[in-house]
mmCIF file of C-alpha atoms in Angstrom:
data_model
loop_
_atom_site.group_PDB
_atom_site.id
_atom_site.type_symbol
_atom_site.label_atom_id
_atom_site.label_comp_id
_atom_site.label_asym_id
_atom_site.label_seq_id
_atom_site.Cartn_x
_atom_site.Cartn_y
_atom_site.Cartn_z
ATOM 1 C CA UNK A 1 -11.717 23.393 -20.210
ATOM 2 C CA UNK A 2 -12.428 21.103 -23.115
ATOM 3 C CA UNK A 3 -11.464 23.982 -25.611
ATOM 4 C CA UNK A 4 -8.011 24.474 -24.049
ATOM 5 C CA UNK A 5 -7.389 20.702 -23.837
ATOM 6 C CA UNK A 6 -8.044 20.789 -27.524
ATOM 7 C CA UNK A 7 -4.983 23.082 -27.658
ATOM 8 C CA UNK A 8 -3.653 22.149 -31.255
ATOM 9 C CA UNK A 9 -1.267 23.014 -33.787
ATOM 10 C CA UNK A 10 -3.533 25.351 -35.761
ATOM 11 C CA UNK A 11 -4.233 27.429 -32.581
ATOM 12 C CA UNK A 12 -0.566 27.719 -31.846
ATOM 13 C CA UNK A 13 0.050 28.915 -35.522
ATOM 14 C CA UNK A 14 -2.601 31.443 -35.050
ATOM 15 C CA UNK A 15 -1.250 32.892 -31.579
ATOM 16 C CA UNK A 16 2.423 32.752 -33.116
ATOM 17 C CA UNK A 17 1.252 34.629 -36.299
ATOM 18 C CA UNK A 18 0.180 37.343 -33.980
ATOM 19 C CA UNK A 19 3.626 37.808 -32.586
ATOM 20 C CA UNK A 20 1.887 37.405 -29.103
ATOM 21 C CA UNK A 21 4.230 35.509 -26.966
ATOM 22 C CA UNK A 22 2.317 36.225 -23.811
ATOM 23 C CA UNK A 23 -0.745 34.864 -25.329
ATOM 24 C CA UNK A 24 0.896 31.673 -26.338
ATOM 25 C CA UNK A 25 2.553 31.268 -22.874
ATOM 26 C CA UNK A 26 -0.800 32.115 -21.297
ATOM 27 C CA UNK A 27 -2.628 29.610 -23.262
ATOM 28 C CA UNK A 28 -0.015 26.679 -22.802
ATOM 29 C CA UNK A 29 -0.124 27.490 -18.904
ATOM 30 C CA UNK A 30 -3.769 27.588 -19.102
ATOM 31 C CA UNK A 31 -3.812 23.954 -21.071
ATOM 32 C CA UNK A 32 -1.340 22.636 -18.455
ATOM 33 C CA UNK A 33 -3.785 23.712 -15.288
ATOM 34 C CA UNK A 34 -7.070 22.539 -17.189
ATOM 35 C CA UNK A 35 -5.141 19.138 -18.144
ATOM 36 C CA UNK A 36 -4.339 18.689 -14.336
ATOM 37 C CA UNK A 37 -7.777 19.569 -13.298
ATOM 38 C CA UNK A 38 -9.472 17.127 -15.703
ATOM 39 C CA UNK A 39 -7.204 14.512 -14.339
ATOM 40 C CA UNK A 40 -8.372 15.169 -10.943
ATOM 41 C CA UNK A 41 -11.758 14.933 -11.913
ATOM 42 C CA UNK A 42 -11.102 11.580 -13.635
ATOM 43 C CA UNK A 43 -9.419 10.112 -10.547
ATOM 44 C CA UNK A 44 -10.390 12.377 -7.512
ATOM 45 C CA UNK A 45 -8.944 9.779 -4.897
ATOM 46 C CA UNK A 46 -5.609 10.152 -6.468
ATOM 47 C CA UNK A 47 -5.032 13.938 -5.782
ATOM 48 C CA UNK A 48 -4.702 16.269 -2.858
ATOM 49 C CA UNK A 49 -5.272 19.823 -2.556
ATOM 50 C CA UNK A 50 -3.314 22.292 -0.550
ATOM 51 C CA UNK A 51 -3.969 25.964 -0.084
ATOM 52 C CA UNK A 52 -0.736 27.919 0.626
ATOM 53 C CA UNK A 53 0.367 31.537 1.407
ATOM 54 C CA UNK A 54 3.731 30.795 -0.654
ATOM 55 C CA UNK A 55 2.365 28.659 -3.646
ATOM 56 C CA UNK A 56 6.244 28.356 -4.478
ATOM 57 C CA UNK A 57 6.895 26.196 -1.290
ATOM 58 C CA UNK A 58 3.566 24.957 -0.845
ATOM 59 C CA UNK A 59 3.511 22.324 2.015
ATOM 60 C CA UNK A 60 6.930 22.501 3.051
ATOM 61 C CA UNK A 61 7.409 22.629 6.915
ATOM 62 C CA UNK A 62 3.588 22.725 7.407
ATOM 63 C CA UNK A 63 3.534 25.837 5.265
ATOM 64 C CA UNK A 64 0.092 24.793 3.660
ATOM 65 C CA UNK A 65 -3.254 23.367 4.459
ATOM 66 C CA UNK A 66 -3.638 20.147 2.961
ATOM 67 C CA UNK A 67 -6.461 17.739 2.723
ATOM 68 C CA UNK A 68 -7.593 14.948 0.463
ATOM 69 C CA UNK A 69 -9.273 16.114 -2.725
ATOM 70 C CA UNK A 70 -12.690 15.001 -1.765
ATOM 71 C CA UNK A 71 -12.563 16.714 1.666
ATOM 72 C CA UNK A 72 -13.636 20.017 2.568
ATOM 73 C CA UNK A 73 -11.167 21.735 5.199
ATOM 74 C CA UNK A 74 -13.622 24.389 7.107
ATOM 75 C CA UNK A 75 -12.544 27.408 8.926
ATOM 76 C CA UNK A 76 -10.949 30.638 8.186
ATOM 77 C CA UNK A 77 -7.427 30.834 6.753
ATOM 78 C CA UNK A 78 -5.344 33.716 7.647
ATOM 79 C CA UNK A 79 -3.498 34.216 4.330
ATOM 80 C CA UNK A 80 -1.367 37.124 3.640
ATOM 81 C CA UNK A 81 -2.813 38.912 0.631
ATOM 82 C CA UNK A 82 0.532 40.347 -0.360
ATOM 83 C CA UNK A 83 2.130 36.741 -0.364
ATOM 84 C CA UNK A 84 2.478 34.489 -3.288
ATOM 85 C CA UNK A 85 -0.723 32.623 -2.167
ATOM 86 C CA UNK A 86 -2.264 29.846 -4.344
ATOM 87 C CA UNK A 87 -3.585 26.423 -4.680
ATOM 88 C CA UNK A 88 -1.571 23.415 -5.157
ATOM 89 C CA UNK A 89 -2.934 20.407 -6.688
ATOM 90 C CA UNK A 90 -0.640 17.149 -5.995
ATOM 91 C CA UNK A 91 -1.114 13.581 -7.602
ATOM 92 C CA UNK A 92 -0.343 10.999 -4.937
ATOM 93 C CA UNK A 93 0.182 8.212 -7.491
ATOM 94 C CA UNK A 94 2.221 8.064 -10.601
ATOM 95 C CA UNK A 95 -0.457 5.599 -12.179
ATOM 96 C CA UNK A 96 -2.365 8.425 -13.220
ATOM 97 C CA UNK A 97 0.233 9.578 -15.708
ATOM 98 C CA UNK A 98 1.646 6.116 -16.380
ATOM 99 C CA UNK A 99 -1.783 4.422 -17.075
ATOM 100 C CA UNK A 100 -2.287 5.949 -20.605
ATOM 101 C CA UNK A 101 1.030 4.646 -21.719
ATOM 102 C CA UNK A 102 0.727 1.297 -20.418
ATOM 103 C CA UNK A 103 -2.808 0.963 -21.814
ATOM 104 C CA UNK A 104 -1.717 2.052 -25.433
ATOM 105 C CA UNK A 105 1.468 0.171 -25.462
ATOM 106 C CA UNK A 106 2.134 -3.595 -26.446
ATOM 107 C CA UNK A 107 5.306 -3.637 -24.149
ATOM 108 C CA UNK A 108 6.960 -1.140 -21.631
ATOM 109 C CA UNK A 109 10.498 -1.127 -20.640
ATOM 110 C CA UNK A 110 11.354 0.892 -17.788
ATOM 111 C CA UNK A 111 15.196 0.927 -17.125
ATOM 112 C CA UNK A 112 17.257 2.972 -14.758
ATOM 113 C CA UNK A 113 20.423 2.329 -12.650
ATOM 114 C CA UNK A 114 18.516 3.747 -9.737
ATOM 115 C CA UNK A 115 15.057 1.847 -9.657
ATOM 116 C CA UNK A 116 16.237 0.043 -6.653
ATOM 117 C CA UNK A 117 14.600 -0.446 -4.084
ATOM 118 C CA UNK A 118 12.063 -2.055 -6.664
ATOM 119 C CA UNK A 119 9.174 -3.001 -4.109
ATOM 120 C CA UNK A 120 7.136 -0.055 -4.733
ATOM 121 C CA UNK A 121 7.186 0.290 -8.448
ATOM 122 C CA UNK A 122 4.098 -1.897 -9.628
ATOM 123 C CA UNK A 123 2.067 -0.525 -7.017
ATOM 124 C CA UNK A 124 2.905 3.203 -7.905
ATOM 125 C CA UNK A 125 2.875 2.783 -11.611
ATOM 126 C CA UNK A 126 -0.357 0.733 -11.345
ATOM 127 C CA UNK A 127 0.653 -2.246 -13.639
ATOM 128 C CA UNK A 128 2.433 -5.524 -12.937
ATOM 129 C CA UNK A 129 5.967 -6.191 -14.226
ATOM 130 C CA UNK A 130 6.327 -9.883 -14.857
ATOM 131 C CA UNK A 131 10.002 -9.329 -15.528
ATOM 132 C CA UNK A 132 12.233 -7.587 -12.931
ATOM 133 C CA UNK A 133 15.935 -7.579 -13.402
ATOM 134 C CA UNK A 134 18.701 -6.132 -11.026
ATOM 135 C CA UNK A 135 21.742 -6.411 -13.322
ATOM 136 C CA UNK A 136 25.269 -6.431 -11.910
ATOM 137 C CA UNK A 137 27.468 -3.330 -12.636
ATOM 138 C CA UNK A 138 29.468 -3.527 -15.922
ATOM 139 C CA UNK A 139 32.625 -2.365 -13.304
ATOM 140 C CA UNK A 140 34.401 -5.590 -11.900
ATOM 141 C CA UNK A 141 34.397 -5.452 -8.035
ATOM 142 C CA UNK A 142 38.051 -5.012 -7.725
ATOM 143 C CA UNK A 143 37.496 -1.357 -9.132
ATOM 144 C CA UNK A 144 35.074 -0.398 -6.274
ATOM 145 C CA UNK A 145 35.825 -0.077 -2.731
ATOM 146 C CA UNK A 146 32.816 0.033 -0.558
ATOM 147 C CA UNK A 147 33.088 0.655 3.318
ATOM 148 C CA UNK A 148 30.363 1.458 5.822
ATOM 149 C CA UNK A 149 31.678 3.355 8.872
ATOM 150 C CA UNK A 150 29.964 4.356 12.274
ATOM 151 C CA UNK A 151 32.166 7.238 13.153
ATOM 152 C CA UNK A 152 29.258 9.757 13.028
ATOM 153 C CA UNK A 153 26.734 7.032 14.796
ATOM 154 C CA UNK A 154 23.072 6.889 13.815
ATOM 155 C CA UNK A 155 23.010 10.089 11.636
ATOM 156 C CA UNK A 156 19.527 10.798 12.594
ATOM 157 C CA UNK A 157 17.530 14.336 12.444
ATOM 158 C CA UNK A 158 18.920 14.802 15.996
ATOM 159 C CA UNK A 159 22.601 13.840 15.224
ATOM 160 C CA UNK A 160 22.510 16.155 12.305
ATOM 161 C CA UNK A 161 21.652 19.077 14.581
ATOM 162 C CA UNK A 162 24.106 18.203 17.308
ATOM 163 C CA UNK A 163 26.862 20.775 18.107
ATOM 164 C CA UNK A 164 29.736 18.359 17.414
ATOM 165 C CA UNK A 165 28.572 17.202 14.006
ATOM 166 C CA UNK A 166 30.788 19.543 12.096
ATOM 167 C CA UNK A 167 33.958 18.968 13.710
ATOM 168 C CA UNK A 168 33.265 15.170 13.634
ATOM 169 C CA UNK A 169 32.876 15.234 10.120
ATOM 170 C CA UNK A 170 35.687 17.269 9.400
ATOM 171 C CA UNK A 171 37.906 15.112 11.398
ATOM 172 C CA UNK A 172 36.666 11.850 9.502
ATOM 173 C CA UNK A 173 37.353 13.520 6.200
ATOM 174 C CA UNK A 174 40.844 14.595 7.469
ATOM 175 C CA UNK A 175 41.826 11.194 8.526
ATOM 176 C CA UNK A 176 41.822 10.547 4.590
ATOM 177 C CA UNK A 177 42.951 13.846 3.051
ATOM 178 C CA UNK A 178 45.756 14.455 5.430
ATOM 179 C CA UNK A 179 47.438 11.245 4.339
ATOM 180 C CA UNK A 180 46.631 12.192 0.708
ATOM 181 C CA UNK A 181 45.131 8.795 0.192
ATOM 182 C CA UNK A 182 42.206 9.855 -2.342
ATOM 183 C CA UNK A 183 43.250 11.329 -5.588
ATOM 184 C CA UNK A 184 41.139 13.768 -7.687
ATOM 185 C CA UNK A 185 37.607 14.833 -6.693
ATOM 186 C CA UNK A 186 35.680 13.884 -3.612
ATOM 187 C CA UNK A 187 31.863 14.161 -3.332
ATOM 188 C CA UNK A 188 30.097 14.585 0.130
ATOM 189 C CA UNK A 189 26.400 14.185 0.394
ATOM 190 C CA UNK A 190 24.544 15.435 3.215
ATOM 191 C CA UNK A 191 20.593 15.539 4.050
ATOM 192 C CA UNK A 192 19.972 19.221 3.766
ATOM 193 C CA UNK A 193 21.305 22.799 2.574
ATOM 194 C CA UNK A 194 21.184 23.844 6.098
ATOM 195 C CA UNK A 195 23.475 21.274 7.623
ATOM 196 C CA UNK A 196 26.082 22.158 4.754
ATOM 197 C CA UNK A 197 25.606 25.994 5.731
ATOM 198 C CA UNK A 198 26.440 25.167 9.265
ATOM 199 C CA UNK A 199 29.254 22.665 8.597
ATOM 200 C CA UNK A 200 31.039 25.286 6.357
ATOM 201 C CA UNK A 201 30.671 28.164 8.799
ATOM 202 C CA UNK A 202 31.817 25.976 11.655
ATOM 203 C CA UNK A 203 34.949 24.749 9.821
ATOM 204 C CA UNK A 204 35.726 28.366 8.883
ATOM 205 C CA UNK A 205 35.534 29.307 12.750
ATOM 206 C CA UNK A 206 37.639 26.326 14.096
ATOM 207 C CA UNK A 207 40.365 26.226 11.331
ATOM 208 C CA UNK A 208 39.121 22.848 9.750
ATOM 209 C CA UNK A 209 38.290 24.458 6.521
ATOM 210 C CA UNK A 210 41.943 25.622 6.258
ATOM 211 C CA UNK A 211 43.347 22.083 7.166
ATOM 212 C CA UNK A 212 41.216 20.326 4.625
ATOM 213 C CA UNK A 213 42.042 23.109 1.688
ATOM 214 C CA UNK A 214 45.683 22.324 2.167
ATOM 215 C CA UNK A 215 44.832 18.976 0.703
ATOM 216 C CA UNK A 216 41.853 19.946 -1.497
ATOM 217 C CA UNK A 217 39.785 22.844 -2.502
ATOM 218 C CA UNK A 218 36.549 22.946 -0.883
ATOM 219 C CA UNK A 219 33.186 23.995 -2.715
ATOM 220 C CA UNK A 220 29.553 23.527 -1.770
ATOM 221 C CA UNK A 221 26.311 23.349 -3.479
ATOM 222 C CA UNK A 222 23.678 26.194 -2.424
ATOM 223 C CA UNK A 223 19.862 26.180 -3.028
ATOM 224 C CA UNK A 224 18.652 27.424 -6.769
ATOM 225 C CA UNK A 225 20.317 26.875 -10.146
ATOM 226 C CA UNK A 226 22.200 30.188 -10.727
ATOM 227 C CA UNK A 227 25.243 29.070 -8.275
ATOM 228 C CA UNK A 228 25.592 25.577 -9.537
ATOM 229 C CA UNK A 229 27.543 26.394 -12.765
ATOM 230 C CA UNK A 230 30.389 28.247 -11.462
ATOM 231 C CA UNK A 231 30.822 26.164 -8.493
ATOM 232 C CA UNK A 232 30.976 23.034 -10.793
ATOM 233 C CA UNK A 233 33.381 24.971 -13.071
ATOM 234 C CA UNK A 234 35.550 25.608 -10.046
ATOM 235 C CA UNK A 235 35.345 22.174 -8.814
ATOM 236 C CA UNK A 236 36.236 20.700 -12.059
ATOM 237 C CA UNK A 237 39.081 23.046 -12.941
ATOM 238 C CA UNK A 238 40.802 22.385 -9.599
ATOM 239 C CA UNK A 239 40.291 18.504 -10.385
ATOM 240 C CA UNK A 240 41.697 18.683 -13.928
ATOM 241 C CA UNK A 241 44.790 20.530 -12.945
ATOM 242 C CA UNK A 242 46.610 17.290 -13.151
ATOM 243 C CA UNK A 243 48.151 16.951 -9.780
ATOM 244 C CA UNK A 244 46.643 14.578 -6.879
ATOM 245 C CA UNK A 245 45.199 17.547 -4.852
ATOM 246 C CA UNK A 246 41.761 17.850 -6.417
ATOM 247 C CA UNK A 247 38.560 19.222 -4.476
ATOM 248 C CA UNK A 248 35.932 18.147 -2.331
ATOM 249 C CA UNK A 249 32.250 19.007 -3.267
ATOM 250 C CA UNK A 250 29.769 19.154 -0.466
ATOM 251 C CA UNK A 251 26.422 18.480 -1.942
ATOM 252 C CA UNK A 252 22.794 17.571 -0.770
ATOM 253 C CA UNK A 253 20.817 14.390 -1.512
ATOM 254 C CA UNK A 254 17.994 15.036 -4.245
ATOM 255 C CA UNK A 255 19.915 18.277 -5.337
ATOM 256 C CA UNK A 256 21.319 18.767 -9.036
ATOM 257 C CA UNK A 257 24.627 17.346 -7.867
ATOM 258 C CA UNK A 258 23.197 14.271 -6.719
ATOM 259 C CA UNK A 259 20.690 13.324 -9.457
ATOM 260 C CA UNK A 260 21.761 14.882 -12.577
ATOM 261 C CA UNK A 261 25.449 14.977 -13.187
ATOM 262 C CA UNK A 262 27.981 12.689 -14.205
ATOM 263 C CA UNK A 263 31.296 12.647 -12.301
ATOM 264 C CA UNK A 264 33.465 10.261 -14.225
ATOM 265 C CA UNK A 265 37.039 9.259 -13.513
ATOM 266 C CA UNK A 266 39.302 12.050 -11.526
ATOM 267 C CA UNK A 267 35.989 14.119 -10.807
ATOM 268 C CA UNK A 268 34.851 11.395 -8.299
ATOM 269 C CA UNK A 269 37.587 8.975 -6.898
ATOM 270 C CA UNK A 270 35.536 8.995 -3.743
ATOM 271 C CA UNK A 271 31.825 9.620 -2.630
ATOM 272 C CA UNK A 272 31.018 9.960 0.976
ATOM 273 C CA UNK A 273 27.199 9.387 1.638
ATOM 274 C CA UNK A 274 26.535 10.911 5.206
ATOM 275 C CA UNK A 275 23.336 9.868 6.885
ATOM 276 C CA UNK A 276 19.969 8.340 5.156
ATOM 277 C CA UNK A 277 17.951 11.042 3.327
ATOM 278 C CA UNK A 278 14.429 10.428 4.661
ATOM 279 C CA UNK A 279 12.030 12.990 3.200
ATOM 280 C CA UNK A 280 10.994 15.894 5.662
ATOM 281 C CA UNK A 281 8.368 14.822 8.231
ATOM 282 C CA UNK A 282 7.089 18.444 8.410
ATOM 283 C CA UNK A 283 6.353 18.414 4.539
ATOM 284 C CA UNK A 284 2.539 18.364 4.341
ATOM 285 C CA UNK A 285 3.217 16.576 0.695
ATOM 286 C CA UNK A 286 5.230 13.768 2.719
ATOM 287 C CA UNK A 287 2.371 13.589 5.373
ATOM 288 C CA UNK A 288 -0.461 13.354 2.880
ATOM 289 C CA UNK A 289 1.406 10.590 0.641
ATOM 290 C CA UNK A 290 1.942 8.462 3.865
ATOM 291 C CA UNK A 291 -1.828 8.833 4.870
ATOM 292 C CA UNK A 292 -2.635 7.910 1.115
ATOM 293 C CA UNK A 293 -0.689 4.928 0.980
ATOM 294 C CA UNK A 294 -2.155 3.813 4.578
ATOM 295 C CA UNK A 295 -5.839 4.160 2.900
ATOM 296 C CA UNK A 296 -7.809 1.001 2.425
ATOM 297 C CA UNK A 297 -8.134 1.969 -1.291
ATOM 298 C CA UNK A 298 -4.355 2.182 -1.670
ATOM 299 C CA UNK A 299 -3.664 -1.187 0.087
ATOM 300 C CA UNK A 300 -6.408 -2.662 -2.075
ATOM 301 C CA UNK A 301 -4.280 -1.329 -5.149
ATOM 302 C CA UNK A 302 -1.220 -3.309 -3.640
ATOM 303 C CA UNK A 303 0.589 -0.125 -2.722
ATOM 304 C CA UNK A 304 3.324 0.001 0.026
ATOM 305 C CA UNK A 305 2.172 1.194 3.391
ATOM 306 C CA UNK A 306 3.050 4.988 4.150
ATOM 307 C CA UNK A 307 6.236 3.891 6.288
ATOM 308 C CA UNK A 308 7.512 1.479 3.509
ATOM 309 C CA UNK A 309 6.975 4.174 0.846
ATOM 310 C CA UNK A 310 8.854 6.572 3.214
ATOM 311 C CA UNK A 311 11.700 4.128 3.636
ATOM 312 C CA UNK A 312 11.924 3.653 -0.297
ATOM 313 C CA UNK A 313 12.149 7.242 -0.947
ATOM 314 C CA UNK A 314 15.059 7.669 1.255
ATOM 315 C CA UNK A 315 17.093 4.819 -0.160
ATOM 316 C CA UNK A 316 16.101 5.893 -3.765
ATOM 317 C CA UNK A 317 17.548 9.265 -3.275
ATOM 318 C CA UNK A 318 20.467 7.391 -1.409
ATOM 319 C CA UNK A 319 21.214 5.230 -4.470
ATOM 320 C CA UNK A 320 20.903 8.309 -6.818
ATOM 321 C CA UNK A 321 23.861 9.745 -4.722
ATOM 322 C CA UNK A 322 25.879 6.519 -4.749
ATOM 323 C CA UNK A 323 25.611 6.356 -8.504
ATOM 324 C CA UNK A 324 27.508 9.756 -9.305
ATOM 325 C CA UNK A 325 30.787 7.889 -9.424
ATOM 326 C CA UNK A 326 32.008 4.677 -11.388
ATOM 327 C CA UNK A 327 30.440 5.735 -14.644
ATOM 328 C CA UNK A 328 32.041 3.441 -17.492
ATOM 329 C CA UNK A 329 33.965 0.220 -17.406
ATOM 330 C CA UNK A 330 37.539 1.622 -16.821
ATOM 331 C CA UNK A 331 36.416 3.945 -13.900
ATOM 332 C CA UNK A 332 37.157 3.215 -10.262
ATOM 333 C CA UNK A 333 36.182 4.761 -6.990
ATOM 334 C CA UNK A 334 35.730 4.446 -3.159
ATOM 335 C CA UNK A 335 32.068 4.657 -1.632
ATOM 336 C CA UNK A 336 31.734 5.290 2.104
ATOM 337 C CA UNK A 337 28.199 4.753 3.906
ATOM 338 C CA UNK A 338 28.672 6.926 6.477
ATOM 339 C CA UNK A 339 26.024 5.847 9.136
ATOM 340 C CA UNK A 340 26.101 3.592 12.082
ATOM 341 C CA UNK A 341 22.977 1.900 10.505
ATOM 342 C CA UNK A 342 24.959 0.217 7.743
ATOM 343 C CA UNK A 343 27.784 -0.826 9.940
ATOM 344 C CA UNK A 344 27.702 -2.570 13.483
ATOM 345 C CA UNK A 345 23.653 -2.086 13.865
ATOM 346 C CA UNK A 346 20.970 -4.433 14.443
ATOM 347 C CA UNK A 347 19.300 -3.129 11.000
ATOM 348 C CA UNK A 348 22.604 -3.159 9.049
ATOM 349 C CA UNK A 349 21.573 -6.034 6.914
ATOM 350 C CA UNK A 350 18.282 -4.736 6.226
ATOM 351 C CA UNK A 351 19.483 -1.102 5.139
ATOM 352 C CA UNK A 352 22.275 -2.711 3.081
ATOM 353 C CA UNK A 353 19.594 -4.832 1.229
ATOM 354 C CA UNK A 354 18.087 -1.305 0.103
ATOM 355 C CA UNK A 355 20.807 -0.112 -1.787
ATOM 356 C CA UNK A 356 21.746 -1.032 -5.235
ATOM 357 C CA UNK A 357 22.468 -4.674 -5.938
ATOM 358 C CA UNK A 358 25.683 -4.197 -7.564
ATOM 359 C CA UNK A 359 27.312 -3.022 -4.082
ATOM 360 C CA UNK A 360 25.351 -4.915 -1.665
ATOM 361 C CA UNK A 361 27.930 -7.733 -1.173
ATOM 362 C CA UNK A 362 31.079 -5.247 -1.538
ATOM 363 C CA UNK A 363 30.422 -3.481 1.883
ATOM 364 C CA UNK A 364 33.127 -3.849 4.372
ATOM 365 C CA UNK A 365 33.476 -2.634 8.137
ATOM 366 C CA UNK A 366 36.871 -2.012 9.719
ATOM 367 C CA UNK A 367 37.820 -2.063 13.346
ATOM 368 C CA UNK A 368 40.205 0.774 13.431
ATOM 369 C CA UNK A 369 40.953 3.999 11.523
ATOM 370 C CA UNK A 370 44.217 2.596 10.643
ATOM 371 C CA UNK A 371 42.751 -0.313 8.796
ATOM 372 C CA UNK A 372 40.406 1.731 6.947
ATOM 373 C CA UNK A 373 43.014 4.036 5.804
ATOM 374 C CA UNK A 374 45.607 1.218 4.795
ATOM 375 C CA UNK A 375 43.035 -0.788 2.812
ATOM 376 C CA UNK A 376 41.863 2.284 1.067
ATOM 377 C CA UNK A 377 45.656 3.467 0.512
ATOM 378 C CA UNK A 378 46.548 -0.156 -1.038
ATOM 379 C CA UNK A 379 43.154 0.118 -3.309
ATOM 380 C CA UNK A 380 44.285 3.420 -5.169
ATOM 381 C CA UNK A 381 47.923 2.498 -5.222
ATOM 382 C CA UNK A 382 47.059 -0.548 -7.208
ATOM 383 C CA UNK A 383 44.801 1.214 -9.564
ATOM 384 C CA UNK A 384 46.967 4.098 -10.033
ATOM 385 C CA UNK A 385 49.966 1.706 -10.748
ATOM 386 C CA UNK A 386 48.019 -0.606 -13.257
ATOM 387 C CA UNK A 387 44.891 1.594 -14.220
ATOM 388 C CA UNK A 388 41.800 -0.483 -15.566
ATOM 389 C CA UNK A 389 41.870 -0.464 -19.551
ATOM 390 C CA UNK A 390 45.559 0.524 -19.894
ATOM 391 C CA UNK A 391 46.350 -2.715 -21.713
ATOM 392 C CA UNK A 392 43.222 -2.514 -24.153
ATOM 393 C CA UNK A 393 44.560 0.937 -25.149
ATOM 394 C CA UNK A 394 48.043 -0.431 -25.960
#
């Protein structure tokens, strides 16, 4: 392990000189594995191991057998010899990787538009941050419309699986699309791929898809990276045609669309965030992380409890999705928090406090669909008549 960890430029040149790409890749892979094992040996309490019959999806939906790194899970395991079996080693605390950086540096600045909620940052990274700043958005509030809606109720896992959910979601979107209130592109974020598939299938069967596509083309995100580029190209081509029709993009929280892409200007004049993306409770990684955070060791390190960590993960993904629109000073968009837990609900204020600071005080709740449509129409009419930055350009 020490020999491979010392993988240096001379060894790289020697392997490359032989033209043996396989050897180079093999040594690089071995280096990563051994580095991970050394880190686990240095800090065994910070790791968990999982034996899985499918290492590509280890731990998902109880698909693996997880345990603390120091624990031995006895008993026979029925592992299919023909499957992609293996051992997954998971680091349960980012401080393992961050600590060498903080120890070596005189000053560390961590900056992002989506660090909120910030409560877990110090405990997870293992260092105190004496200066913490949540800055306002560069875009003035007159260019942002934020609305909470309870039209789909508490959009819990049970509600997501309800038979009437696709129809209710379609009717809600058509409330705005049929009146052609929203120009350009519309992003709709949902908690999981299976729900996107079910929504599209049901919309095809009951005619909702046809009704929506009279006003905007509908595309949707699928698992895997291969389909993203053509889907994104279709979406942007339709948005950039220059008319008001545009397109609707159904996407998933924590996917490529929600966390890695920029939808400025006409590409996202509205974002509908449906539900709150709590991590899957059946995922072994989630269960082990919650157990780790509830341990006395983790509490002594000033880390959040397992339930608090779980909530923070949900809202960090939520804030990532919210941030796909309003990307520069002269941009503008409407944002919808589609879950009763942000509207007329006992926990509404608590939940709103978990979204990014720049929009917390902008959230409105309307008493009727007509009022919502009217206010949104006035918002876009005002900004289209007098676009932000026009005077500066002149």
